[in-house]
Amino acid sequence: MNTVIFRTVAPGIAALMLVFSVFVLLRGHNEPGGGFIGGLIGASGLAVYGIACGVREARKAMVVHPITIAGFGVFIAAISGLLPLFAEVPFLTGLWWIFELEGREIALSTPLIFDIGVYAAVVGAVSTIALTLESDEEHF
Amino acid sequence: MGPSIDVSIALVSVAPFLAALLAPWVKRFTGPLAGWVLAIVPASIFLFLAGFIGPVAENEVVRGGLSWIPAYGIAFSFFIDGLSLLFGLLISGIGVFIVIYSGGYLAGHPHQGRFFAYILMFMGSMLGLVLADNLFTLFLFWELTSITSFLLIGFDHSRQAARRAAYQSLVVTGGGGLVLLAGFILLAVMTGENSLTGLLTTAGLVQQHSFYLPVMLLIVAGAFAKSAQVPLHFWLPNAMEAPTPVSAYLHSATMVKAGVYLLARMSPILGGTGHWFWVLTLFGGVTLLLGGALAVRQTDIKQMLAYTTMGSLGLLVLLIGFGTKEAILGAVLYLCAHSLFKGALFMVAGNLDHGTGTRDITVLGGLREKMSVTFIAAVLAAISMAGLPIALGFFAKEEMYLAMVGGAWPDLLFLAVLVVGNALMMAVGVLIATKPFLGPLRPTPQAPHEVSPALFAGPVVLAVLGLVAGLFTGWLNVHLLDPTGGAIHNGAVDANIHLGLDPANPALWASVVTWALGALLVWRADAVRSALRRAGNAIGWTFDNGFDAFISGLIRSADAITRTLHHGRLEIYMLVLFIALALALYLPMIITGTLPAMPELAPLTFYEWGAILIAVLGLITVLLSVTRLAAIVALGVQGFAVAVIFMLFGAPDLAFTQFMVETLSVIILALVMTKLHLDARDHRMLEERVRDGAVALAVASGFAVMLVAVLGVDLDLSLTELFRATSTPIAHGRNIVNVILVDYRAIDTLGEISVVMAAGLAILAVIRVRFHEGRVPPARPAKSGPGRRRAKA
């Protein structure tokens, strides 16, 4: 699989996929998409990068270990559930903060944080699996 | 205007957790002062709670809390009455000195910040436990104390003994927690009430219910596990593997007292019956005597103290089971006295260890001048432990003897048990306060030296408090004993302790007998110790061995079951799984005679046919392909075609996900193949292929028939309608699939992503283990799995 063509285009493809995955994540609440599917796209991008350029490179590019990203995702999803407790509403109730910015409506919310958590959990876990399987050395 | 009572009362248990998050940074920035700085947290909790002493003395019950799972009536709710206030004050008050002490005791330890975090989390769990109103909130904190104490006991995790002690305590107290949960659930089901304040008003009804006995036994068993009652006591002395501040905290004010707290709390709800009386008094009495006897047998000061703690817990359980007004008052007084003197003595033990390098009482001697402050603290604490006049321990002993004297034979029997138990514990206290300090100076591993203020502040303050408290009996009666005793006894107790050495009082003579017996034991300590050692060796079996036998038996039986069911032949697993699936699909429809008729097919457009055609072509390729890799890729083709079909029928989210899942499956399957060095070709024989193909066809047709049957039923669309109607206005999202995932069913999603993460971790672990075990160069085939497959082929 390690052809020159693949190795040359793979970083570009991976970057595109990662940007696209964030786009899919953010549009998810109103258009097809969301954290889960975004996470799968992101993980595929990382897997492609890992196949083309080696696991060592991919791990270096990710800075932290992918399983840390997964743990972080579950953590912030749980945190987004706890935040509403401070507004004296039950666990995981959605809180919304909608405002105008240069004429466009921006909506921030705890479900968005939750969805980002889902995204991170999926990216982290799936890329852990993929990169672990791709590597044949000890730096998984 | 501060925060509302709801928030502030919840903060009492949450604040230590927040402080725990910051503890490592506080440690980094304040260095040796970290203990003093972090002690601000328990100190302010103590002051906050102290503000309730006045209102609670006037029979006020403070309630507050936040809603948590309203659908089940489970709230994050708390209440303060006499009992919870007393415990809250003890936990936070002693916590102040423990945190300061930890700062000195572990000075320079590389993980001191982590230690602070653990101990603060433990404190928060304990505070939550004693303040909780809702049964399930109480259970949550109960389990948190088990987990945090696991972390604390195993703090020194490089030592095997510490790891074993930690996991033993987790097994016993965590198992007890599960039993307790069962008891709570039964209690909530039978009364329809899951708050303690609500249950207290239904007192009297529970005892007549037919479920009373199981509920009582379950809850009592949970409390016994936590409070180290025989036969579940063995984890407590082993927990001495923890650093000394932990021992002082867990075994004086907290952890082990959680069971006592629960029994005291449940006393008005479950108490007053013959069963309650006998279960508590018998187990308590045996624990008291066994704990006392084992304590005298030890030579390590920490172990001696640990066993007296066990004895003290037995004493408290006995008194709560006894349940009369005097017994309850005795229990409350003893609880306070014990927390103070035991906390102080444990810290003294730590100081001796710190100052001399050993804790063996037979080695130490003559330290009175080298460690004079520690000596004074030890003597003051021992006075209270021995129950000499004006110390808090004296009143406790008088009150408990008063409960027993003048009764019928069981009362006198219990009196005898109490006298012997108290004498044993007194002997230990006096030995610890005198033996290491008096006599000629003995050589020790380190040159003896007095410890820093952080280390003697705690023992001195606690010991002095236990002693001078006896001077304020009037205040204690009104502000401590009446509200606490009233909460346990569920009725006024009218405490009236006062210092009077009245020779006509039989309780005083019982005390005199105790002192005499205790003095005798101190005098003949070595002889008694060796006699008890011989007795112990003659029996040759301990509960600790029993625990090991239980655990290894459990592992052996699990191993036997695993070897039967988990034989490691993947193709057999798959076969069993899919045959079961086919049966599950077909059998219900065949038995009930509801096999659907062949439906009329809707006309399809040419591109829909096209997608189906591609899928079928993909499948045919799977069957025809020679190498496994080609089959995997061909399966991906079929998956993509299905995704296209989803798209054509208006499910873009599903199609999207299907695309990605297919892509990743192909990549991961291909990687697994190379990683496991599987053969490139499939070597199944013809009959195996026929068998597998038949099963596959059965499952696939089963699904098809099932789907047709489902479509034949009128679907209940009310949920769909609800989501469609509320998605945009309430949840601010037009994509119903996503709104369901992140909002309506967010708790399911939270569970799912936890599973996804756990799966990633598991695979990482499995492959790491394989790598470290095998260490095979990639070119050569690995030994396990695939080898067997090849051998068969």
mmCIF file of N, CA and C in Angstrom, chain B residues 27-95:
data_model
loop_
_atom_site.group_PDB
_atom_site.id
_atom_site.type_symbol
_atom_site.label_atom_id
_atom_site.label_comp_id
_atom_site.label_asym_id
_atom_site.label_seq_id
_atom_site.Cartn_x
_atom_site.Cartn_y
_atom_site.Cartn_z
ATOM 1 N N LYS B 27 0.196 22.009 46.396
ATOM 2 C CA LYS B 27 1.442 21.412 46.892
ATOM 3 C C LYS B 27 2.647 22.000 46.161
ATOM 4 N N ARG B 28 2.494 22.153 44.832
ATOM 5 C CA ARG B 28 3.624 22.622 44.048
ATOM 6 C C ARG B 28 3.997 24.057 44.414
ATOM 7 N N PHE B 29 2.961 24.893 44.671
ATOM 8 C CA PHE B 29 3.252 26.306 44.893
ATOM 9 C C PHE B 29 3.577 26.624 46.340
ATOM 10 N N THR B 30 3.040 25.862 47.281
ATOM 11 C CA THR B 30 3.273 26.226 48.674
ATOM 12 C C THR B 30 4.278 25.326 49.352
ATOM 13 N N GLY B 31 4.655 24.221 48.678
ATOM 14 C CA GLY B 31 5.706 23.379 49.218
ATOM 15 C C GLY B 31 5.381 22.840 50.602
ATOM 16 N N PRO B 32 6.288 23.057 51.555
ATOM 17 C CA PRO B 32 6.093 22.451 52.879
ATOM 18 C C PRO B 32 4.878 23.002 53.622
ATOM 19 N N LEU B 33 4.344 24.132 53.149
ATOM 20 C CA LEU B 33 3.192 24.708 53.848
ATOM 21 C C LEU B 33 1.869 24.141 53.348
ATOM 22 N N ALA B 34 1.935 23.224 52.363
ATOM 23 C CA ALA B 34 0.707 22.774 51.709
ATOM 24 C C ALA B 34 -0.315 22.249 52.711
ATOM 25 N N GLY B 35 0.161 21.491 53.716
ATOM 26 C CA GLY B 35 -0.769 20.929 54.696
ATOM 27 C C GLY B 35 -1.541 22.022 55.406
ATOM 28 N N TRP B 36 -0.829 23.066 55.822
ATOM 29 C CA TRP B 36 -1.502 24.167 56.533
ATOM 30 C C TRP B 36 -2.483 24.868 55.607
ATOM 31 N N VAL B 37 -2.098 25.057 54.337
ATOM 32 C CA VAL B 37 -2.991 25.771 53.414
ATOM 33 C C VAL B 37 -4.247 24.951 53.148
ATOM 34 N N LEU B 38 -4.057 23.650 52.839
ATOM 35 C CA LEU B 38 -5.210 22.815 52.492
ATOM 36 C C LEU B 38 -6.119 22.586 53.690
ATOM 37 N N ALA B 39 -5.580 22.702 54.900
ATOM 38 C CA ALA B 39 -6.412 22.506 56.087
ATOM 39 C C ALA B 39 -7.506 23.562 56.187
ATOM 40 N N ILE B 40 -7.352 24.652 55.397
ATOM 41 C CA ILE B 40 -8.397 25.682 55.400
ATOM 42 C C ILE B 40 -9.733 25.084 54.973
ATOM 43 N N VAL B 41 -9.697 24.108 54.056
ATOM 44 C CA VAL B 41 -10.954 23.544 53.551
ATOM 45 C C VAL B 41 -11.736 22.846 54.654
ATOM 46 N N PRO B 42 -11.141 21.827 55.331
ATOM 47 C CA PRO B 42 -11.912 21.222 56.415
ATOM 48 C C PRO B 42 -12.232 22.206 57.525
ATOM 49 N N ALA B 43 -11.313 23.162 57.777
ATOM 50 C CA ALA B 43 -11.581 24.113 58.860
ATOM 51 C C ALA B 43 -12.811 24.940 58.551
ATOM 52 N N SER B 44 -12.939 25.386 57.283
ATOM 53 C CA SER B 44 -14.122 26.209 57.007
ATOM 54 C C SER B 44 -15.389 25.369 57.012
ATOM 55 N N ILE B 45 -15.281 24.091 56.600
ATOM 56 C CA ILE B 45 -16.456 23.221 56.698
ATOM 57 C C ILE B 45 -16.845 23.053 58.165
ATOM 58 N N PHE B 46 -15.827 22.883 59.008
ATOM 59 C CA PHE B 46 -16.096 22.719 60.430
ATOM 60 C C PHE B 46 -16.826 23.943 60.974
ATOM 61 N N LEU B 47 -16.335 25.137 60.614
ATOM 62 C CA LEU B 47 -16.962 26.353 61.136
ATOM 63 C C LEU B 47 -18.380 26.487 60.606
ATOM 64 N N PHE B 48 -18.561 26.169 59.319
ATOM 65 C CA PHE B 48 -19.906 26.229 58.727
ATOM 66 C C PHE B 48 -20.855 25.319 59.492
ATOM 67 N N LEU B 49 -20.411 24.079 59.733
ATOM 68 C CA LEU B 49 -21.272 23.123 60.436
ATOM 69 C C LEU B 49 -21.483 23.537 61.889
ATOM 70 N N ALA B 50 -20.434 24.112 62.496
ATOM 71 C CA ALA B 50 -20.563 24.515 63.889
ATOM 72 C C ALA B 50 -21.685 25.540 64.052
ATOM 73 N N GLY B 51 -21.938 26.309 63.014
ATOM 74 C CA GLY B 51 -23.034 27.270 63.061
ATOM 75 C C GLY B 51 -24.391 26.624 63.255
ATOM 76 N N PHE B 52 -24.486 25.336 62.988
ATOM 77 C CA PHE B 52 -25.781 24.658 63.138
ATOM 78 C C PHE B 52 -25.974 24.089 64.536
ATOM 79 N N ILE B 53 -24.933 24.177 65.389
ATOM 80 C CA ILE B 53 -25.054 23.548 66.704
ATOM 81 C C ILE B 53 -26.248 24.129 67.466
ATOM 82 N N GLY B 54 -26.343 25.475 67.440
ATOM 83 C CA GLY B 54 -27.439 26.120 68.160
ATOM 84 C C GLY B 54 -28.804 25.694 67.651
ATOM 85 N N PRO B 55 -29.086 25.904 66.354
ATOM 86 C CA PRO B 55 -30.402 25.511 65.827
ATOM 87 C C PRO B 55 -30.723 24.039 66.064
ATOM 88 N N VAL B 56 -29.733 23.160 65.872
ATOM 89 C CA VAL B 56 -30.013 21.729 66.014
ATOM 90 C C VAL B 56 -30.338 21.395 67.465
ATOM 91 N N ALA B 57 -29.662 22.100 68.407
ATOM 92 C CA ALA B 57 -29.966 21.858 69.817
ATOM 93 C C ALA B 57 -31.422 22.216 70.125
ATOM 94 N N GLU B 58 -31.988 23.126 69.334
ATOM 95 C CA GLU B 58 -33.405 23.464 69.531
ATOM 96 C C GLU B 58 -34.292 22.598 68.646
ATOM 97 N N ASN B 59 -33.790 21.413 68.312
ATOM 98 C CA ASN B 59 -34.589 20.417 67.571
ATOM 99 C C ASN B 59 -34.923 20.825 66.159
ATOM 100 N N GLU B 60 -34.148 21.717 65.598
ATOM 101 C CA GLU B 60 -34.396 22.083 64.221
ATOM 102 C C GLU B 60 -33.697 21.063 63.321
ATOM 103 N N VAL B 61 -34.337 20.690 62.217
ATOM 104 C CA VAL B 61 -33.671 19.812 61.247
ATOM 105 C C VAL B 61 -33.505 20.616 59.969
ATOM 106 N N VAL B 62 -32.251 20.803 59.539
ATOM 107 C CA VAL B 62 -31.979 21.607 58.356
ATOM 108 C C VAL B 62 -31.965 20.688 57.142
ATOM 109 N N ARG B 63 -32.724 21.012 56.130
ATOM 110 C CA ARG B 63 -32.752 20.176 54.923
ATOM 111 C C ARG B 63 -32.397 21.015 53.710
ATOM 112 N N GLY B 64 -31.843 20.367 52.704
ATOM 113 C CA GLY B 64 -31.533 21.075 51.472
ATOM 114 C C GLY B 64 -31.003 20.100 50.455
ATOM 115 N N GLY B 65 -30.802 20.600 49.237
ATOM 116 C CA GLY B 65 -30.241 19.708 48.238
ATOM 117 C C GLY B 65 -30.680 20.080 46.840
ATOM 118 N N LEU B 66 -30.163 19.340 45.871
ATOM 119 C CA LEU B 66 -30.446 19.606 44.465
ATOM 120 C C LEU B 66 -31.142 18.389 43.890
ATOM 121 N N SER B 67 -31.946 18.589 42.850
ATOM 122 C CA SER B 67 -32.592 17.428 42.244
ATOM 123 C C SER B 67 -31.578 16.709 41.378
ATOM 124 N N TRP B 68 -31.752 15.416 41.233
ATOM 125 C CA TRP B 68 -30.751 14.625 40.517
ATOM 126 C C TRP B 68 -31.448 13.776 39.470
ATOM 127 N N ILE B 69 -32.201 12.781 39.882
ATOM 128 C CA ILE B 69 -32.966 11.986 38.925
ATOM 129 C C ILE B 69 -34.427 12.062 39.373
ATOM 130 N N PRO B 70 -35.101 13.172 39.049
ATOM 131 C CA PRO B 70 -36.448 13.360 39.601
ATOM 132 C C PRO B 70 -37.409 12.250 39.193
ATOM 133 N N ALA B 71 -37.148 11.624 38.013
ATOM 134 C CA ALA B 71 -38.064 10.591 37.554
ATOM 135 C C ALA B 71 -38.155 9.435 38.551
ATOM 136 N N TYR B 72 -37.089 9.189 39.289
ATOM 137 C CA TYR B 72 -37.123 8.113 40.277
ATOM 138 C C TYR B 72 -37.187 8.655 41.701
ATOM 139 N N GLY B 73 -37.429 9.949 41.804
ATOM 140 C CA GLY B 73 -37.478 10.530 43.145
ATOM 141 C C GLY B 73 -36.137 10.497 43.851
ATOM 142 N N ILE B 74 -35.058 10.451 43.067
ATOM 143 C CA ILE B 74 -33.741 10.430 43.685
ATOM 144 C C ILE B 74 -33.174 11.842 43.659
ATOM 145 N N ALA B 75 -32.848 12.350 44.809
ATOM 146 C CA ALA B 75 -32.353 13.714 44.887
ATOM 147 C C ALA B 75 -30.994 13.724 45.553
ATOM 148 N N PHE B 76 -30.230 14.751 45.210
ATOM 149 C CA PHE B 76 -28.920 14.965 45.818
ATOM 150 C C PHE B 76 -29.190 15.747 47.095
ATOM 151 N N SER B 77 -29.877 15.105 48.042
ATOM 152 C CA SER B 77 -30.415 15.884 49.161
ATOM 153 C C SER B 77 -29.692 15.555 50.463
ATOM 154 N N PHE B 78 -29.639 16.537 51.314
ATOM 155 C CA PHE B 78 -28.900 16.429 52.566
ATOM 156 C C PHE B 78 -29.754 16.942 53.711
ATOM 157 N N PHE B 79 -29.462 16.495 54.899
ATOM 158 C CA PHE B 79 -30.110 17.083 56.063
ATOM 159 C C PHE B 79 -29.169 17.048 57.256
ATOM 160 N N ILE B 80 -29.401 17.971 58.156
ATOM 161 C CA ILE B 80 -28.556 18.064 59.339
ATOM 162 C C ILE B 80 -29.434 17.913 60.558
ATOM 163 N N ASP B 81 -29.216 16.847 61.313
ATOM 164 C CA ASP B 81 -29.823 16.756 62.635
ATOM 165 C C ASP B 81 -28.694 16.456 63.610
ATOM 166 N N GLY B 82 -29.033 16.111 64.833
ATOM 167 C CA GLY B 82 -27.996 15.930 65.839
ATOM 168 C C GLY B 82 -26.937 14.941 65.398
ATOM 169 N N LEU B 83 -27.383 13.787 64.879
ATOM 170 C CA LEU B 83 -26.451 12.714 64.540
ATOM 171 C C LEU B 83 -25.524 13.109 63.396
ATOM 172 N N SER B 84 -26.108 13.623 62.292
ATOM 173 C CA SER B 84 -25.245 13.946 61.154
ATOM 174 C C SER B 84 -24.343 15.128 61.498
ATOM 175 N N LEU B 85 -24.838 16.033 62.344
ATOM 176 C CA LEU B 85 -24.006 17.179 62.715
ATOM 177 C C LEU B 85 -22.789 16.720 63.514
ATOM 178 N N LEU B 86 -23.016 15.811 64.476
ATOM 179 C CA LEU B 86 -21.899 15.330 65.290
ATOM 180 C C LEU B 86 -20.844 14.677 64.387
ATOM 181 N N PHE B 87 -21.304 13.801 63.486
ATOM 182 C CA PHE B 87 -20.354 13.141 62.596
ATOM 183 C C PHE B 87 -19.662 14.153 61.691
ATOM 184 N N GLY B 88 -20.430 15.097 61.146
ATOM 185 C CA GLY B 88 -19.850 16.111 60.268
ATOM 186 C C GLY B 88 -18.764 16.891 60.986
ATOM 187 N N LEU B 89 -19.026 17.247 62.251
ATOM 188 C CA LEU B 89 -18.039 18.014 63.012
ATOM 189 C C LEU B 89 -16.794 17.175 63.272
ATOM 190 N N LEU B 90 -17.002 15.899 63.624
ATOM 191 C CA LEU B 90 -15.841 15.045 63.882
ATOM 192 C C LEU B 90 -14.996 14.892 62.624
ATOM 193 N N ILE B 91 -15.662 14.626 61.492
ATOM 194 C CA ILE B 91 -14.922 14.376 60.258
ATOM 195 C C ILE B 91 -14.144 15.609 59.834
ATOM 196 N N SER B 92 -14.825 16.768 59.843
ATOM 197 C CA SER B 92 -14.119 17.966 59.380
ATOM 198 C C SER B 92 -13.105 18.425 60.415
ATOM 199 N N GLY B 93 -13.460 18.340 61.704
ATOM 200 C CA GLY B 93 -12.563 18.813 62.749
ATOM 201 C C GLY B 93 -11.283 17.995 62.796
ATOM 202 N N ILE B 94 -11.430 16.672 62.861
ATOM 203 C CA ILE B 94 -10.232 15.833 62.890
ATOM 204 C C ILE B 94 -9.512 15.944 61.554
ATOM 205 N N GLY B 95 -10.295 16.125 60.484
ATOM 206 C CA GLY B 95 -9.705 16.277 59.155
ATOM 207 C C GLY B 95 -8.705 17.422 59.094
#
